[in-house]
Each structure stands twice: as C-alpha cells, then as structure tokens.
Coordinates of C-alpha atoms in Angstrom, one line a residue:
Chain A
M267 CA 101.7 100.3 110.9
V268 CA 98.0 100.8 111.3
E269 CA 96.0 99.8 108.1
L270 CA 92.8 101.7 107.6
R271 CA 92.0 100.9 103.9
L272 CA 91.9 97.7 101.8
P273 CA 94.8 97.2 99.5
R274 CA 94.0 98.6 96.0
N275 CA 93.7 95.1 94.4
S276 CA 91.2 94.0 97.1
T277 CA 88.5 96.4 96.2
V278 CA 85.5 94.4 95.0
G279 CA 83.8 95.5 91.8
K280 CA 80.4 94.7 90.2
G281 CA 80.3 91.5 88.1
Q282 CA 78.1 89.8 85.6
F283 CA 74.4 89.2 85.9
F284 CA 72.8 85.8 85.1
P285 CA 69.0 86.1 84.9
A286 CA 66.6 83.4 85.9
P287 CA 65.2 81.2 83.2
A288 CA 61.8 82.3 81.9
G289 CA 58.9 80.9 83.9
A290 CA 60.8 80.5 87.1
K291 CA 58.4 81.2 90.0
T292 CA 60.5 81.3 93.2
V293 CA 63.6 83.3 92.3
R294 CA 66.4 84.3 94.7
T295 CA 69.5 86.2 93.7
F296 CA 72.9 84.9 94.9
K297 CA 75.7 87.5 94.8
I298 CA 79.0 85.5 94.7
Y299 CA 82.6 86.7 95.1
R300 CA 84.6 85.9 92.0
W301 CA 88.4 86.2 91.6
T302 CA 90.9 84.3 89.6
P303 CA 94.7 84.4 89.8
D304 CA 94.8 84.0 86.0
D305 CA 94.4 87.7 85.2
D306 CA 95.3 90.8 87.0
K307 CA 91.7 91.9 87.6
N308 CA 90.2 92.9 90.9
P309 CA 87.6 90.6 92.5
V310 CA 83.9 91.1 91.5
M311 CA 80.5 90.1 92.8
D312 CA 78.6 88.1 90.1
A313 CA 74.8 87.9 90.5
Y314 CA 73.0 84.7 89.8
E315 CA 69.2 84.4 89.8
V316 CA 68.2 80.9 90.9
D317 CA 64.8 79.1 90.6
L318 CA 64.4 77.7 94.1
D319 CA 61.8 75.2 93.0
A320 CA 64.4 73.5 90.8
I321 CA 66.9 72.8 93.6
G322 CA 67.3 71.4 97.2
P323 CA 66.9 73.6 100.3
M324 CA 70.5 74.4 101.2
V325 CA 72.9 77.1 99.9
L326 CA 75.2 74.3 98.7
D327 CA 72.4 73.0 96.5
A328 CA 72.2 76.5 94.9
L329 CA 76.0 76.6 94.4
I330 CA 76.0 73.2 92.7
H331 CA 73.1 74.2 90.6
I332 CA 74.9 77.4 89.5
K333 CA 78.1 75.4 88.6
N334 CA 76.2 72.6 86.8
D335 CA 73.6 74.6 84.9
I336 CA 74.5 78.3 84.8
D337 CA 78.3 79.0 85.1
P338 CA 80.8 76.1 85.2
T339 CA 83.6 78.5 86.0
L340 CA 82.4 79.0 89.6
T341 CA 84.9 77.4 91.9
F342 CA 84.2 76.2 95.5
R343 CA 85.1 73.3 97.8
R344 CA 82.5 70.8 98.8
S345 CA 82.4 67.1 99.6
C346 CA 80.1 65.4 102.1
R347 CA 77.1 67.8 101.8
E348 CA 76.1 66.9 105.4
G349 CA 78.2 69.0 107.7
I350 CA 81.0 66.6 108.6
C351 CA 83.8 67.4 106.2
G352 CA 84.0 71.1 106.6
S353 CA 84.9 71.7 103.0
C354 CA 82.1 74.1 102.1
A355 CA 82.9 76.6 104.9
M356 CA 82.3 80.1 103.5
N357 CA 80.8 83.5 104.5
I358 CA 77.1 83.4 103.7
D359 CA 75.1 86.6 104.3
G360 CA 77.8 87.9 106.5
E361 CA 78.2 84.8 108.7
N362 CA 80.8 82.1 108.4
T363 CA 79.1 78.8 108.1
L364 CA 78.8 75.6 106.1
A365 CA 76.9 76.0 102.8
C366 CA 75.5 72.5 103.2
L367 CA 73.9 73.2 106.6
K368 CA 72.6 76.7 105.7
P369 CA 69.0 76.7 104.5
I370 CA 68.3 79.3 101.8
K371 CA 65.0 80.1 103.3
S372 CA 66.6 81.1 106.6
M373 CA 67.8 84.3 104.9
E374 CA 65.9 87.3 103.5
G375 CA 66.6 89.2 100.2
D376 CA 69.7 88.7 98.1
I377 CA 72.2 86.3 99.4
M378 CA 75.8 87.4 99.5
I379 CA 78.4 84.6 99.4
N380 CA 82.1 85.4 100.1
P381 CA 85.1 83.2 100.9
L382 CA 86.2 82.8 104.5
P383 CA 87.4 86.3 105.5
H384 CA 90.9 87.5 105.7
M385 CA 92.6 84.4 104.2
P386 CA 94.6 84.3 100.9
I387 CA 92.2 83.4 98.0
V388 CA 93.1 80.5 95.7
K389 CA 90.1 81.1 93.4
D390 CA 86.5 82.4 93.9
L391 CA 85.2 80.8 97.2
V392 CA 88.3 78.7 97.8
S393 CA 90.5 80.3 100.5
N394 CA 94.0 79.1 101.3
L395 CA 94.0 77.5 104.8
D396 CA 97.6 76.3 104.7
G397 CA 98.6 78.7 107.5
A398 CA 95.8 77.5 109.8
Y399 CA 96.6 73.8 109.1
A400 CA 100.2 74.4 109.9
Q401 CA 99.2 76.1 113.2
L402 CA 97.2 73.0 114.0
R403 CA 100.2 70.8 113.3
A404 CA 102.3 73.1 115.5
I405 CA 100.3 72.3 118.7
D406 CA 101.0 68.6 118.2
P407 CA 97.4 67.4 118.0
W408 CA 98.0 63.8 119.0
I409 CA 98.4 61.9 122.2
Q410 CA 101.7 62.3 123.9
A411 CA 102.3 59.8 126.7
D412 CA 105.5 58.3 128.1
S413 CA 103.9 55.5 130.0
P414 CA 103.6 52.5 127.7
P415 CA 100.0 51.5 126.9
P416 CA 98.7 48.3 128.5
P417 CA 100.0 45.3 126.6
D418 CA 96.5 43.9 126.2
G419 CA 94.6 46.9 125.0
E420 CA 94.2 50.6 124.6
R421 CA 94.8 53.3 127.2
R422 CA 91.6 53.5 129.3
Q423 CA 89.6 56.4 130.5
S424 CA 86.8 56.7 133.1
I425 CA 83.4 57.8 131.9
E426 CA 84.0 61.2 133.6
E427 CA 87.4 61.6 132.0
R428 CA 85.9 60.8 128.6
A429 CA 83.1 63.2 129.1
K430 CA 85.6 66.1 129.4
L431 CA 86.3 65.8 125.6
D432 CA 82.7 66.3 124.6
G433 CA 82.2 69.6 122.8
M434 CA 85.7 69.4 121.4
W435 CA 86.1 66.1 119.5
E436 CA 83.2 67.2 117.3
C437 CA 85.3 70.0 115.7
I438 CA 85.6 69.3 112.0
L439 CA 88.3 72.0 111.4
C440 CA 86.3 74.0 108.9
F441 CA 87.9 77.2 110.4
C442 CA 84.7 79.2 110.3
C443 CA 85.6 80.3 113.9
T444 CA 89.2 81.2 113.2
T445 CA 88.4 83.3 110.1
S446 CA 85.6 85.1 112.0
C447 CA 87.9 86.3 114.7
P448 CA 89.1 89.9 114.5
S449 CA 92.1 89.0 116.6
Y450 CA 93.1 86.4 114.0
W451 CA 92.6 89.0 111.2
W452 CA 95.0 91.4 113.0
N453 CA 97.6 88.9 114.2
G454 CA 96.9 85.6 112.3
D455 CA 100.7 85.1 111.9
R456 CA 101.2 84.8 115.7
Y457 CA 97.8 84.2 117.2
L458 CA 96.7 80.5 116.9
G459 CA 93.0 81.3 116.5
P460 CA 90.0 79.6 118.1
A461 CA 89.9 76.3 116.1
V462 CA 93.6 75.5 116.9
L463 CA 93.2 76.6 120.6
L464 CA 90.1 74.3 120.9
A465 CA 92.2 71.5 119.5
A466 CA 95.0 72.3 121.9
Y467 CA 92.6 72.2 124.8
R468 CA 91.2 68.9 123.5
W469 CA 94.6 67.4 124.2
I470 CA 95.2 69.3 127.5
A471 CA 91.9 68.0 128.8
D472 CA 92.6 64.4 127.7
S473 CA 93.3 62.3 130.8
R474 CA 95.5 59.9 128.7
D475 CA 97.9 62.7 127.6
E476 CA 100.9 63.2 129.9
H477 CA 102.4 66.3 128.3
T478 CA 99.9 68.8 129.7
G479 CA 102.6 71.1 131.1
D480 CA 104.5 71.1 127.9
R481 CA 101.4 72.0 126.0
L482 CA 100.6 74.9 128.4
D483 CA 104.2 76.0 128.1
S484 CA 104.1 76.3 124.3
L485 CA 100.8 78.3 124.5
E486 CA 102.0 80.7 127.2
D487 CA 102.6 83.6 124.8
T488 CA 101.3 87.2 124.5
F489 CA 100.0 86.3 121.0
K490 CA 99.6 82.5 120.6
L491 CA 97.0 82.3 123.4
Y492 CA 96.5 85.8 124.9
A493 CA 95.7 87.6 121.7
C494 CA 92.2 86.2 122.4
R495 CA 90.1 89.2 123.4
T496 CA 87.0 87.2 124.3
I497 CA 85.2 88.7 121.3
M498 CA 83.1 85.5 121.1
N499 CA 82.6 85.5 117.3
C500 CA 84.0 82.0 117.3
T501 CA 81.3 80.6 119.5
Q502 CA 78.6 82.6 117.7
T503 CA 79.5 81.4 114.2
C504 CA 80.5 77.7 114.8
P505 CA 78.2 75.7 112.5
K506 CA 78.6 72.7 114.8
G507 CA 77.4 74.6 117.8
L508 CA 80.7 74.2 119.7
N509 CA 82.2 76.7 122.1
P510 CA 85.9 77.5 121.3
A511 CA 85.8 80.6 123.5
K512 CA 85.1 78.4 126.6
A513 CA 88.0 76.2 125.7
I514 CA 90.3 79.2 125.4
G515 CA 89.0 80.4 128.8
R516 CA 89.8 77.1 130.3
I517 CA 93.4 77.2 129.0
K518 CA 93.8 80.7 130.5
E519 CA 92.4 79.4 133.8
L520 CA 95.0 76.5 133.8
Q521 CA 97.8 79.0 133.0
V522 CA 96.7 81.1 136.0
E523 CA 96.3 78.1 138.3
R524 CA 99.8 76.9 137.8
K525 CA 101.3 80.4 138.3
L526 CA 99.5 81.3 141.5
Chain B
M288 CA 98.4 84.7 74.4
N289 CA 100.7 85.8 77.1
A290 CA 103.1 83.3 78.6
P291 CA 102.1 82.5 82.2
V292 CA 104.1 84.5 84.6
S293 CA 105.2 82.5 87.6
P294 CA 104.3 84.3 90.7
R295 CA 107.1 85.8 92.7
H296 CA 107.4 84.5 96.3
D297 CA 108.9 86.7 98.9
V298 CA 108.6 84.1 101.6
M299 CA 109.4 80.5 100.8
R300 CA 109.7 79.3 104.4
S301 CA 107.4 76.3 105.2
Q302 CA 104.0 77.0 106.7
L303 CA 105.0 74.9 109.8
G304 CA 108.1 77.0 110.2
R305 CA 106.1 80.1 110.1
A306 CA 103.4 78.8 112.4
R307 CA 106.0 77.8 115.0
G308 CA 107.7 81.1 114.5
L309 CA 109.9 82.2 117.3
G310 CA 108.2 79.8 119.8
S311 CA 106.5 80.7 123.0
G312 CA 107.4 84.0 124.7
H313 CA 106.7 82.3 128.1
S314 CA 104.8 85.4 129.2
G315 CA 101.3 86.7 128.9
T316 CA 99.7 85.1 132.0
G317 CA 101.1 87.8 134.3
H318 CA 99.7 90.5 131.9
W319 CA 96.3 88.8 131.8
I320 CA 96.1 88.6 135.6
A321 CA 97.3 92.3 135.9
E322 CA 94.5 93.4 133.6
R323 CA 91.9 91.8 135.8
V324 CA 93.3 92.5 139.2
S325 CA 93.8 96.2 138.4
A326 CA 90.3 96.4 137.1
A327 CA 89.0 94.8 140.3
T328 CA 91.0 97.2 142.6
L329 CA 89.7 100.2 140.6
L330 CA 86.1 99.3 141.5
P331 CA 86.3 100.1 145.3
L332 CA 88.8 102.9 144.8
S333 CA 86.7 104.7 142.2
G334 CA 83.6 104.1 144.4
W335 CA 85.3 105.7 147.4
F336 CA 86.5 108.6 145.2
V337 CA 83.1 109.3 143.8
V338 CA 81.5 109.3 147.3
Q339 CA 84.3 111.7 148.5
M340 CA 83.7 114.1 145.6
F341 CA 80.0 114.3 146.4
R342 CA 80.9 115.0 150.1
L343 CA 83.3 117.7 149.0
G344 CA 81.0 119.3 146.4
G345 CA 81.1 123.1 146.8
A346 CA 83.9 123.0 149.3
D347 CA 86.6 125.7 148.8
Y348 CA 90.3 125.1 148.0
E349 CA 91.4 125.2 151.6
D350 CA 89.0 122.4 152.7
V351 CA 89.8 120.2 149.7
A352 CA 93.6 120.6 150.3
K353 CA 93.1 119.8 153.9
W354 CA 91.1 116.7 153.0
G355 CA 93.7 115.5 150.5
G356 CA 96.5 116.1 153.1
K357 CA 95.1 113.5 155.6
P358 CA 97.2 110.3 155.5
L359 CA 94.3 108.0 154.8
N360 CA 92.9 110.1 152.0
A361 CA 96.4 110.6 150.5
T362 CA 97.0 106.9 150.6
M363 CA 93.6 106.1 148.9
L364 CA 94.3 108.9 146.3
S365 CA 97.7 107.5 145.5
A366 CA 96.3 104.0 145.2
L367 CA 93.6 105.2 142.9
V368 CA 96.1 107.1 140.7
I369 CA 98.5 104.1 140.6
S370 CA 95.8 101.6 139.8
S371 CA 94.3 103.8 137.1
F372 CA 97.5 104.4 135.2
Y373 CA 98.7 100.8 135.7
H374 CA 95.4 99.6 134.3
A375 CA 95.7 102.1 131.4
E376 CA 99.2 100.9 130.7
V377 CA 98.2 97.2 130.7
G378 CA 95.1 97.9 128.6
L379 CA 96.8 100.2 126.0
Q380 CA 99.4 97.5 125.4
V381 CA 96.6 95.2 124.2
I382 CA 95.5 97.9 121.7
V383 CA 99.0 98.3 120.5
D384 CA 99.3 94.5 120.0
D385 CA 96.1 94.5 118.0
Y386 CA 96.6 97.5 115.7
V387 CA 100.3 98.4 115.5
H388 CA 102.3 96.0 113.4
G389 CA 105.8 95.8 112.0
K390 CA 108.7 98.0 113.1
A391 CA 106.4 100.4 115.0
H392 CA 105.2 97.7 117.4
V393 CA 108.0 97.6 119.9
P394 CA 108.5 101.4 120.1
A395 CA 104.8 101.8 120.5
K396 CA 104.7 99.4 123.4
F397 CA 107.5 101.1 125.2
G398 CA 105.9 104.5 124.4
V399 CA 102.7 103.5 126.1
R400 CA 104.7 102.4 129.2
F401 CA 106.7 105.6 129.3
V402 CA 103.7 108.0 128.9
T403 CA 101.4 106.2 131.3
G404 CA 104.2 105.8 133.8
L405 CA 105.1 109.5 133.7
L406 CA 101.4 110.6 134.0
G407 CA 100.9 108.2 137.0
L408 CA 104.1 109.6 138.6
L409 CA 102.8 113.1 138.1
G410 CA 99.6 112.2 139.9
V411 CA 101.4 110.6 142.8
V412 CA 103.7 113.6 143.2
A413 CA 100.7 115.9 143.3
V414 CA 99.1 113.8 146.0
L415 CA 102.4 113.7 148.0
K416 CA 102.6 117.5 147.6
L417 CA 99.2 117.8 149.3
A418 CA 100.1 115.3 152.0
L419 CA 103.7 116.4 152.8
G420 CA 103.7 120.0 151.7
R421 CA 103.1 122.9 154.0
P422 CA 99.5 122.8 155.2
A423 CA 97.6 125.3 153.1
S424 CA 95.2 126.4 155.9
K425 CA 98.0 127.5 158.3
A426 CA 99.3 130.3 156.1

C-alpha cells in the first residue's frame, strides 16, 4: 500500500566528527553517509573536515584523501577518475553525479554525500546495482541481425545512420539517471528506468539491427516503458550531458507510429 | 565475538529472472494516446463551456434549462462530461500505478474506473434529462 514514512532501520542518525588538522586554511566539511552490514545499527552521517589546499579539485580527491589519511574504513567505488568508468556515481549535494567530475568549489557550505538513492546499500557509498544491470541485460543490448554480415568486412552504415547513435553510445551506465527517477523509486521492479531505456533506444535506432519490432514489442508495457512520467530528472542529472528523456520520448513515438 | 549470522534471503530468484518478470503486457500505448487525446479534446470543449457560462451569467433557471435542452448544447455538454471523466479515469490510473503497490493495486485500478465511470454516467443522464425531459418553460 502507500508508504509515507521511511522504514525504521533507514532513519539516518548523526555520526562521528573528524576535525581538520591544526593550521589548515581552506577547510570544507564533508558529511558522508555511513552504513555497514556488519552490525545492526542504523546509518549515520559522519562529518569530515578537509583541508582543500592539500588535495585536488574534485569531490573524488576529497574522498580519496579521507580514506587515505583520515578514516580508512570509508567505502566507495572509484576507478578511472576521469568520468568514463561510472564507478564513483553518488549523490553529492542532492544531485546524482560522478565524484570525479564534480568540482568541490562548485558547491557552497557543507557538502553532503550519499549513495545513489533508493538502491540497496552494500556498504557506505556503495549501492547495489544488480537489479539495474539485469534490466540492461533483459533488453538484449547487442546487435540482432538475421542477414549475414558481408564476408569481407563489418556491417556498414551511412554517415547519417551512424549519426543517429550520437548522444546514446556515450552512456557509461553509471545509473545516475535511473536512481534519480521518482518513477524508478516507486516501480523499479517493473519500470526499466532511463539508463536502460536509453540503451534500448540505442539498439532500436541502430540501422544495422533487424529486430526493431521485437524490441518495441518487449517494451510495450504499462510499466517497463510507460511508467516514465516525463519528470526529466534523468536529463537534468546526467553527468555526461546526455538526454535519456528524449530517447524515451522517441520510443513512445515509434510505439504510436506503428499503432496508428 | 558473535558468530556471523548469515542473512536470510526471502527471494533467491536470479536478478535477470526478476528483471524479465512476467514479460511485456503488450499494452500501454493505447493508454498513453488516450491521455493526450482526451486532454486535447478538453481544450476546445472547456473553452466553449466557459464562454457559455459567461453568456448565461445571471440567467434564471428557466433560461439555463432551455439553453441546456437545445440539441447542440446538450451534445457539447455530454461530450464535455464524457471527456472530463474519461480523462480523469485515465489520469487517476497513472497515480494508482505510481503510489499503490501490492495487493491493493488491481482493486484500486478497477475502483477508479468504477467511480469515474459512474460519475460520468450521472453527468450524461443529467444532460439527457435536460434535453429529452419535459421542457421546463412550458409548465
């Protein structure tokens, strides 16, 4: 039925405070979500004062500094530190983005860092994305063609056909968009979410793919596709500047086109 | 030191099995079109209704009943009532989909249809009574 309150074990408490070292001049406070499955305690927000003169410019630099020099128990995912792997996706100052692409100085006051919203938490800032990955797998994100490829090379595309994939192949599957979507929070078990629908449209729009109709068939569903309410959080939050809402709109247009 | 308690799993079905779920319902496009078409038809109908209400402002019961009894006005009024409640039905279904989960979901969806359908019918019957009933002015 309708849920109006957080479950009791999701209420976030106040955590520890780690003051800046003496003599630090440019100090910012990072309030970071902490939760571990090892005890039965509720999550807390730990506060870390960080000397910005000692670290690089991005939020990820601050997180690495905290883990290396202040509190080694802090857990988060990161890899490429240049916005191409999607590992460090998290909610920074209320917005889902990549910690490695978010400049600390673009924000005012204390900086709140939470895991991606409304996903199960593995530990601290690491959310469990297994469900979203499985949804991606479920739309068959690979080329499906029955015609054999030319014996002497790859399947060819015109420049115009290839251009239709721009704005979609760049998606790095960080799931900032999917976890920012209220429709996904409400119906994430049935709604595919913007990242997966963008991937689905990437294959629908691919001139080399021959299963467009099957793809549209499998998306024709009150929830899988149509739980999108055009809220547009996905497009607003995408750290790569992509437009999942537009891709979803195009899928709906194609569904209408083949019906009327 | 407590021995680690292995977490209890209520669902052990694979993530892919859960993601595929029951498959596509093969519907939704019709509903999506209905939302937009009913909204579009409401624009001119509501505009017409507002203009008529300004024209009839201050008129007494007899005049309004006579106005509503004319075939063109009765047709437009019925169309307005039907479009409004159809649009309400289609729109409220979306709210039910968003906020009502579990066992209450299906009854809530049928409940919305039943209530909006009944209210719409009531509106149409009222218009028909005006149009087909005994003219009020010839008492």
